PDB file of C-alpha atoms in Angstrom:
ATOM      1  CA  MET A  57       0.000   0.000   0.000  1.00  0.00           C
ATOM      2  CA  PRO A  58       1.339   3.490  -0.806  1.00  0.00           C
ATOM      3  CA  GLY A  59       1.903   5.912   2.048  1.00  0.00           C
ATOM      4  CA  TRP A  60      -0.495   8.726   2.942  1.00  0.00           C
ATOM      5  CA  PHE A  61       1.727  11.297   1.212  1.00  0.00           C
ATOM      6  CA  LYS A  62       1.506   9.558  -2.149  1.00  0.00           C
ATOM      7  CA  LYS A  63      -2.188   8.813  -1.685  1.00  0.00           C
ATOM      8  CA  VAL A  64      -2.962  12.519  -1.316  1.00  0.00           C
ATOM      9  CA  TRP A  65      -1.072  13.472  -4.469  1.00  0.00           C
ATOM     10  CA  TYR A  66      -2.458  10.577  -6.515  1.00  0.00           C
ATOM     11  CA  GLY A  67      -5.935  11.552  -5.358  1.00  0.00           C
ATOM     12  CA  LEU A  68      -5.288  15.096  -6.547  1.00  0.00           C
ATOM     13  CA  ALA A  69      -4.038  13.735  -9.891  1.00  0.00           C
ATOM     14  CA  SER A  70      -7.239  11.725 -10.359  1.00  0.00           C
ATOM     15  CA  LEU A  71      -9.340  14.819  -9.601  1.00  0.00           C
ATOM     16  CA  LEU A  72      -7.398  16.870 -12.149  1.00  0.00           C
ATOM     17  CA  SER A  73      -7.926  14.208 -14.812  1.00  0.00           C
ATOM     18  CA  PHE A  74     -11.646  14.056 -14.035  1.00  0.00           C
ATOM     19  CA  SER A  75     -11.897  17.851 -14.147  1.00  0.00           C
ATOM     20  CA  SER A  76     -10.253  17.774 -17.586  1.00  0.00           C
ATOM     21  CA  PHE A  77     -12.880  15.240 -18.706  1.00  0.00           C
ATOM     22  CA  ILE A  78     -15.703  17.523 -17.511  1.00  0.00           C
ATOM     23  CA  LEU A  79     -14.123  20.614 -19.072  1.00  0.00           C
ATOM     24  CA  ILE A  80     -13.912  18.982 -22.506  1.00  0.00           C
ATOM     25  CA  ILE A  81     -17.586  17.972 -22.323  1.00  0.00           C
ATOM     26  CA  VAL A  82     -18.549  21.550 -21.421  1.00  0.00           C
ATOM     27  CA  ALA A  83     -16.437  22.907 -24.286  1.00  0.00           C
ATOM     28  CA  LEU A  84     -18.134  20.546 -26.733  1.00  0.00           C
ATOM     29  CA  VAL A  85     -21.639  21.459 -25.571  1.00  0.00           C
ATOM     30  CA  LEU A  86     -21.328  25.246 -25.352  1.00  0.00           C
ATOM     31  CA  PRO A  87     -21.529  27.090 -28.724  1.00  0.00           C
ATOM     32  CA  HIS A  88     -19.055  29.773 -27.694  1.00  0.00           C
ATOM     33  CA  TRP A  89     -15.695  28.899 -29.212  1.00  0.00           C
ATOM     34  CA  LEU A  90     -15.398  32.146 -31.128  1.00  0.00           C
ATOM     35  CA  SER A  91     -17.345  35.384 -31.520  1.00  0.00           C
ATOM     36  CA  GLY A  92     -16.927  38.220 -33.963  1.00  0.00           C
ATOM     37  CA  LYS A  93     -18.271  41.260 -35.741  1.00  0.00           C
ATOM     38  CA  ILE A  94     -19.431  40.897 -39.357  1.00  0.00           C
ATOM     39  CA  LEU A  95     -19.885  43.765 -41.797  1.00  0.00           C
ATOM     40  CA  CYS A  96     -22.610  43.597 -44.428  1.00  0.00           C
ATOM     41  CA  GLN A  97     -20.387  44.609 -47.353  1.00  0.00           C
ATOM     42  CA  THR A  98     -23.257  44.497 -49.871  1.00  0.00           C
ATOM     43  CA  GLY A  99     -25.317  46.987 -47.849  1.00  0.00           C
ATOM     44  CA  VAL A 100     -22.325  49.287 -47.434  1.00  0.00           C
ATOM     45  CA  ASP A 101     -21.685  49.284 -51.192  1.00  0.00           C
ATOM     46  CA  LEU A 102     -25.350  49.902 -52.034  1.00  0.00           C
ATOM     47  CA  VAL A 103     -25.689  53.084 -49.963  1.00  0.00           C
ATOM     48  CA  ASN A 104     -22.017  54.070 -50.200  1.00  0.00           C
ATOM     49  CA  ALA A 105     -21.873  54.264 -46.400  1.00  0.00           C
ATOM     50  CA  THR A 106     -19.223  56.384 -44.692  1.00  0.00           C
ATOM     51  CA  ASP A 107     -17.418  55.592 -41.445  1.00  0.00           C
ATOM     52  CA  PRO A 108     -20.099  56.961 -39.044  1.00  0.00           C
ATOM     53  CA  GLU A 109     -22.764  54.934 -40.844  1.00  0.00           C
ATOM     54  CA  LEU A 110     -20.863  51.639 -40.831  1.00  0.00           C
ATOM     55  CA  VAL A 111     -22.153  50.779 -37.357  1.00  0.00           C
ATOM     56  CA  LYS A 112     -25.600  50.214 -38.909  1.00  0.00           C
ATOM     57  CA  PHE A 113     -24.119  47.435 -41.034  1.00  0.00           C
ATOM     58  CA  ILE A 114     -22.086  45.602 -38.383  1.00  0.00           C
ATOM     59  CA  GLY A 115     -23.684  42.499 -36.919  1.00  0.00           C
ATOM     60  CA  ASP A 116     -22.581  39.790 -34.495  1.00  0.00           C
ATOM     61  CA  ILE A 117     -21.753  36.113 -34.789  1.00  0.00           C
ATOM     62  CA  TYR A 118     -20.742  33.377 -32.385  1.00  0.00           C
ATOM     63  CA  TYR A 119     -20.409  29.640 -32.846  1.00  0.00           C
ATOM     64  CA  GLY A 120     -19.087  26.386 -31.461  1.00  0.00           C
ATOM     65  CA  LEU A 121     -18.303  23.013 -32.933  1.00  0.00           C
ATOM     66  CA  PHE A 122     -21.961  22.062 -33.464  1.00  0.00           C
ATOM     67  CA  ARG A 123     -24.081  25.225 -33.623  1.00  0.00           C
ATOM     68  CA  GLY A 124     -24.075  28.988 -33.454  1.00  0.00           C
ATOM     69  CA  CYS A 125     -25.957  32.228 -33.987  1.00  0.00           C
ATOM     70  CA  LYS A 126     -25.682  35.149 -36.404  1.00  0.00           C
ATOM     71  CA  VAL A 127     -27.227  38.641 -36.223  1.00  0.00           C
ATOM     72  CA  ARG A 128     -27.349  40.352 -39.615  1.00  0.00           C
ATOM     73  CA  GLN A 129     -27.246  44.124 -39.775  1.00  0.00           C
ATOM     74  CA  CYS A 130     -27.890  45.329 -43.326  1.00  0.00           C
ATOM     75  CA  GLY A 131     -29.292  48.765 -42.593  1.00  0.00           C
ATOM     76  CA  LEU A 132     -32.835  47.664 -41.708  1.00  0.00           C
ATOM     77  CA  GLY A 133     -32.298  46.488 -38.151  1.00  0.00           C
ATOM     78  CA  GLY A 134     -30.900  43.287 -36.699  1.00  0.00           C
ATOM     79  CA  ARG A 135     -32.070  39.909 -37.904  1.00  0.00           C
ATOM     80  CA  GLU A 136     -31.075  36.903 -35.817  1.00  0.00           C
ATOM     81  CA  SER A 137     -30.715  33.411 -37.208  1.00  0.00           C
ATOM     82  CA  GLN A 138     -29.593  30.145 -35.635  1.00  0.00           C
ATOM     83  CA  PHE A 139     -27.533  27.582 -37.534  1.00  0.00           C
ATOM     84  CA  THR A 140     -26.083  24.106 -37.010  1.00  0.00           C
ATOM     85  CA  ILE A 141     -22.753  22.868 -38.321  1.00  0.00           C
ATOM     86  CA  PHE A 142     -24.070  19.410 -39.194  1.00  0.00           C
ATOM     87  CA  PRO A 143     -25.197  18.281 -41.706  1.00  0.00           C
ATOM     88  CA  GLN A 144     -25.358  21.153 -44.243  1.00  0.00           C
ATOM     89  CA  LEU A 145     -22.913  23.789 -43.049  1.00  0.00           C
ATOM     90  CA  VAL A 146     -19.993  21.402 -42.630  1.00  0.00           C
ATOM     91  CA  LYS A 147     -19.929  20.965 -46.426  1.00  0.00           C
ATOM     92  CA  GLU A 148     -19.052  24.662 -46.787  1.00  0.00           C
ATOM     93  CA  LEU A 149     -16.190  24.384 -44.310  1.00  0.00           C
ATOM     94  CA  ASN A 150     -13.006  22.353 -44.331  1.00  0.00           C
ATOM     95  CA  ALA A 151     -14.954  19.235 -43.335  1.00  0.00           C
ATOM     96  CA  GLY A 152     -11.883  17.071 -42.771  1.00  0.00           C
ATOM     97  CA  LEU A 153     -10.304  19.564 -40.375  1.00  0.00           C
ATOM     98  CA  HIS A 154     -13.545  20.135 -38.481  1.00  0.00           C
ATOM     99  CA  VAL A 155     -14.194  16.413 -38.045  1.00  0.00           C
ATOM    100  CA  MET A 156     -10.583  15.927 -36.951  1.00  0.00           C
ATOM    101  CA  ILE A 157     -11.036  18.522 -34.184  1.00  0.00           C
ATOM    102  CA  LEU A 158     -14.075  16.627 -32.908  1.00  0.00           C
ATOM    103  CA  LEU A 159     -12.308  13.259 -33.067  1.00  0.00           C
ATOM    104  CA  LEU A 160      -9.322  14.660 -31.178  1.00  0.00           C
ATOM    105  CA  LEU A 161     -11.551  15.979 -28.410  1.00  0.00           C
ATOM    106  CA  PHE A 162     -13.418  12.677 -28.134  1.00  0.00           C
ATOM    107  CA  LEU A 163     -10.056  10.888 -27.954  1.00  0.00           C
ATOM    108  CA  ALA A 164      -8.964  13.337 -25.244  1.00  0.00           C
ATOM    109  CA  LEU A 165     -12.069  12.375 -23.243  1.00  0.00           C
ATOM    110  CA  ALA A 166     -11.028   8.719 -23.300  1.00  0.00           C
ATOM    111  CA  LEU A 167      -7.406   9.514 -22.430  1.00  0.00           C
ATOM    112  CA  ALA A 168      -8.497  11.688 -19.501  1.00  0.00           C
ATOM    113  CA  LEU A 169     -10.480   8.777 -18.072  1.00  0.00           C
ATOM    114  CA  VAL A 170      -7.522   6.414 -18.555  1.00  0.00           C
ATOM    115  CA  SER A 171      -5.153   8.802 -16.761  1.00  0.00           C
ATOM    116  CA  MET A 172      -7.686   9.116 -13.930  1.00  0.00           C
ATOM    117  CA  GLY A 173      -7.879   5.314 -13.691  1.00  0.00           C
ATOM    118  CA  PHE A 174      -4.110   5.015 -13.465  1.00  0.00           C
ATOM    119  CA  ALA A 175      -3.993   7.632 -10.698  1.00  0.00           C
ATOM    120  CA  ILE A 176      -6.683   5.776  -8.719  1.00  0.00           C
ATOM    121  CA  LEU A 177      -4.813   2.475  -9.216  1.00  0.00           C
ATOM    122  CA  ASN A 178      -1.625   3.974  -7.765  1.00  0.00           C
ATOM    123  CA  MET A 179      -3.606   5.487  -4.897  1.00  0.00           C
ATOM    124  CA  ILE A 180      -5.022   2.065  -3.935  1.00  0.00           C
ATOM    125  CA  GLN A 181      -1.950  -0.124  -4.440  1.00  0.00           C
ATOM    126  CA  VAL A 182       1.628  -0.189  -5.672  1.00  0.00           C
ATOM    127  CA  PRO A 183       1.514  -1.670  -9.207  1.00  0.00           C
ATOM    128  CA  TYR A 184       3.841  -4.576  -9.977  1.00  0.00           C
ATOM    129  CA  LYS A 185       4.612  -3.267 -13.472  1.00  0.00           C
ATOM    130  CA  ALA A 186       6.498   0.013 -13.812  1.00  0.00           C
ATOM    131  CA  VAL A 187       4.355   1.042 -16.791  1.00  0.00           C
ATOM    132  CA  ASN A 188       1.329   1.117 -14.479  1.00  0.00           C
ATOM    133  CA  GLY A 189       3.118   3.278 -11.925  1.00  0.00           C
ATOM    134  CA  PRO A 190       3.906   7.004 -11.921  1.00  0.00           C
ATOM    135  CA  GLY A 191       5.501   6.696 -15.355  1.00  0.00           C
ATOM    136  CA  GLY A 192       2.218   5.407 -16.740  1.00  0.00           C
ATOM    137  CA  ILE A 193       0.296   8.296 -15.193  1.00  0.00           C
ATOM    138  CA  CYS A 194       2.690  10.760 -16.796  1.00  0.00           C
ATOM    139  CA  LEU A 195       2.476   9.003 -20.160  1.00  0.00           C
ATOM    140  CA  TRP A 196      -1.331   9.134 -20.322  1.00  0.00           C
ATOM    141  CA  ASN A 197      -1.398  12.756 -19.164  1.00  0.00           C
ATOM    142  CA  VAL A 198       1.137  13.746 -21.815  1.00  0.00           C
ATOM    143  CA  LEU A 199      -0.987  12.010 -24.457  1.00  0.00           C
ATOM    144  CA  ALA A 200      -4.242  13.564 -23.229  1.00  0.00           C
ATOM    145  CA  GLY A 201      -2.798  17.068 -22.926  1.00  0.00           C
ATOM    146  CA  GLY A 202      -1.090  16.762 -26.302  1.00  0.00           C
ATOM    147  CA  VAL A 203      -4.314  15.684 -28.022  1.00  0.00           C
ATOM    148  CA  VAL A 204      -6.239  18.613 -26.524  1.00  0.00           C
ATOM    149  CA  ALA A 205      -3.461  20.998 -27.555  1.00  0.00           C
ATOM    150  CA  LEU A 206      -3.573  19.576 -31.091  1.00  0.00           C
ATOM    151  CA  ALA A 207      -7.359  20.113 -31.226  1.00  0.00           C
ATOM    152  CA  ILE A 208      -6.919  23.711 -30.075  1.00  0.00           C
ATOM    153  CA  SER A 209      -4.194  24.328 -32.668  1.00  0.00           C
ATOM    154  CA  SER A 210      -6.365  22.795 -35.404  1.00  0.00           C
ATOM    155  CA  PHE A 211      -9.262  25.105 -34.523  1.00  0.00           C
ATOM    156  CA  MET A 212      -6.950  28.130 -34.586  1.00  0.00           C
ATOM    157  CA  ALA A 213      -5.663  27.010 -37.999  1.00  0.00           C
ATOM    158  CA  ALA A 214      -9.249  26.701 -39.283  1.00  0.00           C
ATOM    159  CA  VAL A 215     -10.006  30.236 -38.115  1.00  0.00           C
ATOM    160  CA  ARG A 216      -6.789  31.821 -39.341  1.00  0.00           C
ATOM    161  CA  PHE A 217      -5.976  29.979 -42.568  1.00  0.00           C
ATOM    162  CA  HIS A 218      -9.347  28.654 -43.734  1.00  0.00           C
ATOM    163  CA  ASP A 219     -11.537  31.730 -43.036  1.00  0.00           C
ATOM    164  CA  LEU A 220     -13.862  29.694 -40.829  1.00  0.00           C
ATOM    165  CA  THR A 221     -15.862  32.672 -39.519  1.00  0.00           C
ATOM    166  CA  GLU A 222     -16.351  34.236 -42.936  1.00  0.00           C
ATOM    167  CA  ARG A 223     -17.519  30.941 -44.441  1.00  0.00           C
ATOM    168  CA  ILE A 224     -20.048  30.483 -41.659  1.00  0.00           C
ATOM    169  CA  ALA A 225     -21.229  34.099 -41.918  1.00  0.00           C
ATOM    170  CA  ASN A 226     -21.873  33.747 -45.659  1.00  0.00           C
ATOM    171  CA  PHE A 227     -23.569  30.350 -45.460  1.00  0.00           C
ATOM    172  CA  GLN A 228     -26.807  30.341 -47.539  1.00  0.00           C
ATOM    173  CA  GLU A 229     -26.470  34.075 -48.253  1.00  0.00           C
ATOM    174  CA  ARG A 230     -27.497  34.837 -51.825  1.00  0.00           C
ATOM    175  CA  LEU A 231     -28.114  38.597 -51.698  1.00  0.00           C
ATOM    176  CA  PHE A 232     -25.613  39.797 -49.117  1.00  0.00           C
ATOM    177  CA  ARG A 233     -21.897  39.262 -48.573  1.00  0.00           C
ATOM    178  CA  PHE A 234     -20.382  39.566 -45.117  1.00  0.00           C
ATOM    179  CA  VAL A 235     -16.828  40.441 -44.153  1.00  0.00           C
ATOM    180  CA  VAL A 236     -15.323  39.652 -40.751  1.00  0.00           C
ATOM    181  CA  VAL A 237     -14.031  42.793 -39.041  1.00  0.00           C
ATOM    182  CA  GLU A 238     -13.304  41.381 -35.581  1.00  0.00           C
ATOM    183  CA  GLU A 239     -12.750  37.966 -34.005  1.00  0.00           C
ATOM    184  CA  GLN A 240     -12.048  36.783 -30.479  1.00  0.00           C
ATOM    185  CA  TYR A 241     -11.878  33.403 -28.775  1.00  0.00           C
ATOM    186  CA  GLU A 242     -14.586  32.756 -26.211  1.00  0.00           C
ATOM    187  CA  GLU A 243     -15.064  30.632 -23.083  1.00  0.00           C
ATOM    188  CA  SER A 244     -15.303  27.214 -24.752  1.00  0.00           C
ATOM    189  CA  PHE A 245     -11.896  27.748 -26.361  1.00  0.00           C
ATOM    190  CA  TRP A 246     -10.329  28.797 -23.061  1.00  0.00           C
ATOM    191  CA  ILE A 247     -12.022  25.898 -21.271  1.00  0.00           C
ATOM    192  CA  CYS A 248     -10.117  23.572 -23.613  1.00  0.00           C
ATOM    193  CA  VAL A 249      -6.913  25.428 -22.766  1.00  0.00           C
ATOM    194  CA  ALA A 250      -7.700  24.849 -19.075  1.00  0.00           C
ATOM    195  CA  SER A 251      -8.223  21.147 -19.804  1.00  0.00           C
ATOM    196  CA  ALA A 252      -4.768  20.851 -21.371  1.00  0.00           C
ATOM    197  CA  SER A 253      -3.324  22.818 -18.441  1.00  0.00           C
ATOM    198  CA  ALA A 254      -4.877  20.330 -15.997  1.00  0.00           C
ATOM    199  CA  HIS A 255      -2.896  17.507 -17.592  1.00  0.00           C
ATOM    200  CA  ALA A 256       0.274  19.600 -17.456  1.00  0.00           C
ATOM    201  CA  ALA A 257      -0.399  20.228 -13.763  1.00  0.00           C
ATOM    202  CA  ASN A 258      -0.763  16.478 -13.283  1.00  0.00           C
ATOM    203  CA  LEU A 259       2.844  15.990 -14.369  1.00  0.00           C
ATOM    204  CA  VAL A 260       3.920  18.328 -11.575  1.00  0.00           C
ATOM    205  CA  VAL A 261       1.659  16.539  -9.093  1.00  0.00           C
ATOM    206  CA  VAL A 262       3.125  13.128  -9.965  1.00  0.00           C
ATOM    207  CA  ALA A 263       6.649  14.515  -9.710  1.00  0.00           C
ATOM    208  CA  ILE A 264       5.897  15.902  -6.225  1.00  0.00           C
ATOM    209  CA  SER A 265       4.446  12.540  -5.157  1.00  0.00           C
ATOM    210  CA  GLN A 266       7.831  10.930  -5.797  1.00  0.00           C
ATOM    211  CA  ILE A 267       9.658  13.173  -3.330  1.00  0.00           C
ATOM    212  CA  PRO A 268      10.870  10.906  -0.500  1.00  0.00           C
ATOM    213  CA  LEU A 269       9.721  11.975   2.938  1.00  0.00           C
ATOM    214  CA  PRO A 270      12.377  12.077   5.660  1.00  0.00           C
ATOM    215  CA  GLU A 271      12.179   9.025   7.914  1.00  0.00           C
ATOM    216  CA  ILE A 272      11.426   9.739  11.535  1.00  0.00           C
ATOM    217  CA  LYS A 273      13.874   7.764  13.648  1.00  0.00           C
ATOM    218  CA  THR A 274      13.100   7.117  17.283  1.00  0.00           C
ATOM    219  CA  LYS A 275      16.080   7.214  19.589  1.00  0.00           C
ATOM    220  CA  ILE A 276      16.429   3.979  21.552  1.00  0.00           C
ATOM    221  CA  GLU A 277      18.099   4.359  24.901  1.00  0.00           C
ATOM    222  CA  GLU A 278      20.729   1.718  25.555  1.00  0.00           C
ATOM    223  CA  ALA A 279      20.216  -0.116  28.823  1.00  0.00           C
ATOM    224  CA  THR A 280      23.252  -0.055  31.077  1.00  0.00           C
ATOM    225  CA  VAL A 281      23.738  -3.141  33.230  1.00  0.00           C
ATOM    226  CA  THR A 282      25.688  -2.777  36.428  1.00  0.00           C
ATOM    227  CA  ALA A 283      27.076  -5.359  38.832  1.00  0.00           C
ATOM    228  CA  GLU A 284      24.328  -4.621  41.344  1.00  0.00           C
ATOM    229  CA  ASP A 285      21.660  -5.376  38.668  1.00  0.00           C
ATOM    230  CA  ILE A 286      23.246  -8.755  38.068  1.00  0.00           C
ATOM    231  CA  LEU A 287      23.108  -9.608  41.768  1.00  0.00           C
ATOM    232  CA  TYR A 288      19.413  -8.881  41.891  1.00  0.00           C
TER     233      TYR A 288
END
């Protein structure tokens, strides 16, 4: 059985892995990976709008990996519309990259559970095989954190190099063309960053658990036997 010191740190490692699992689920469910401002370029060109009038043609957009919302501003007031990524919109995007992001996050969910299981195993007993010990915990956390980081990087690449927001904004638009004027990452994106950070923190936790505690030695007094003791 591992000592209380290691049990505490392995328990913390299992909690961090479970929190990463929950964070990824929240990030998948919430449609707030990115938000932005979209300019109705067609409306601006029609009325030859100047800088003070551009605010009448700037709408809002936000979206996640499955759904989102767009507010069009084309000079006649805001018009809100909801949209879903699957099954139609994904055809307008880089479908392979988008599906890869989802697969990476689902894989990260499984790896987070595996790393939690390894931490619980080490908290209950000392594994016979080294691969199931602290090294195994570190391995699964490196894999889980790396997969989440790869998913985050892939999403950033879709936004930056594949004009993800502009493609979504112009989906099923026949009369108007929208241009993205501002973009910012939202809570779901940063939740994924926190998930990857939890696995990085686990590496530190496992390293701390391997610090040997100083042994407490009790001083044993040596009994002195005298001649008088022998007589009695």
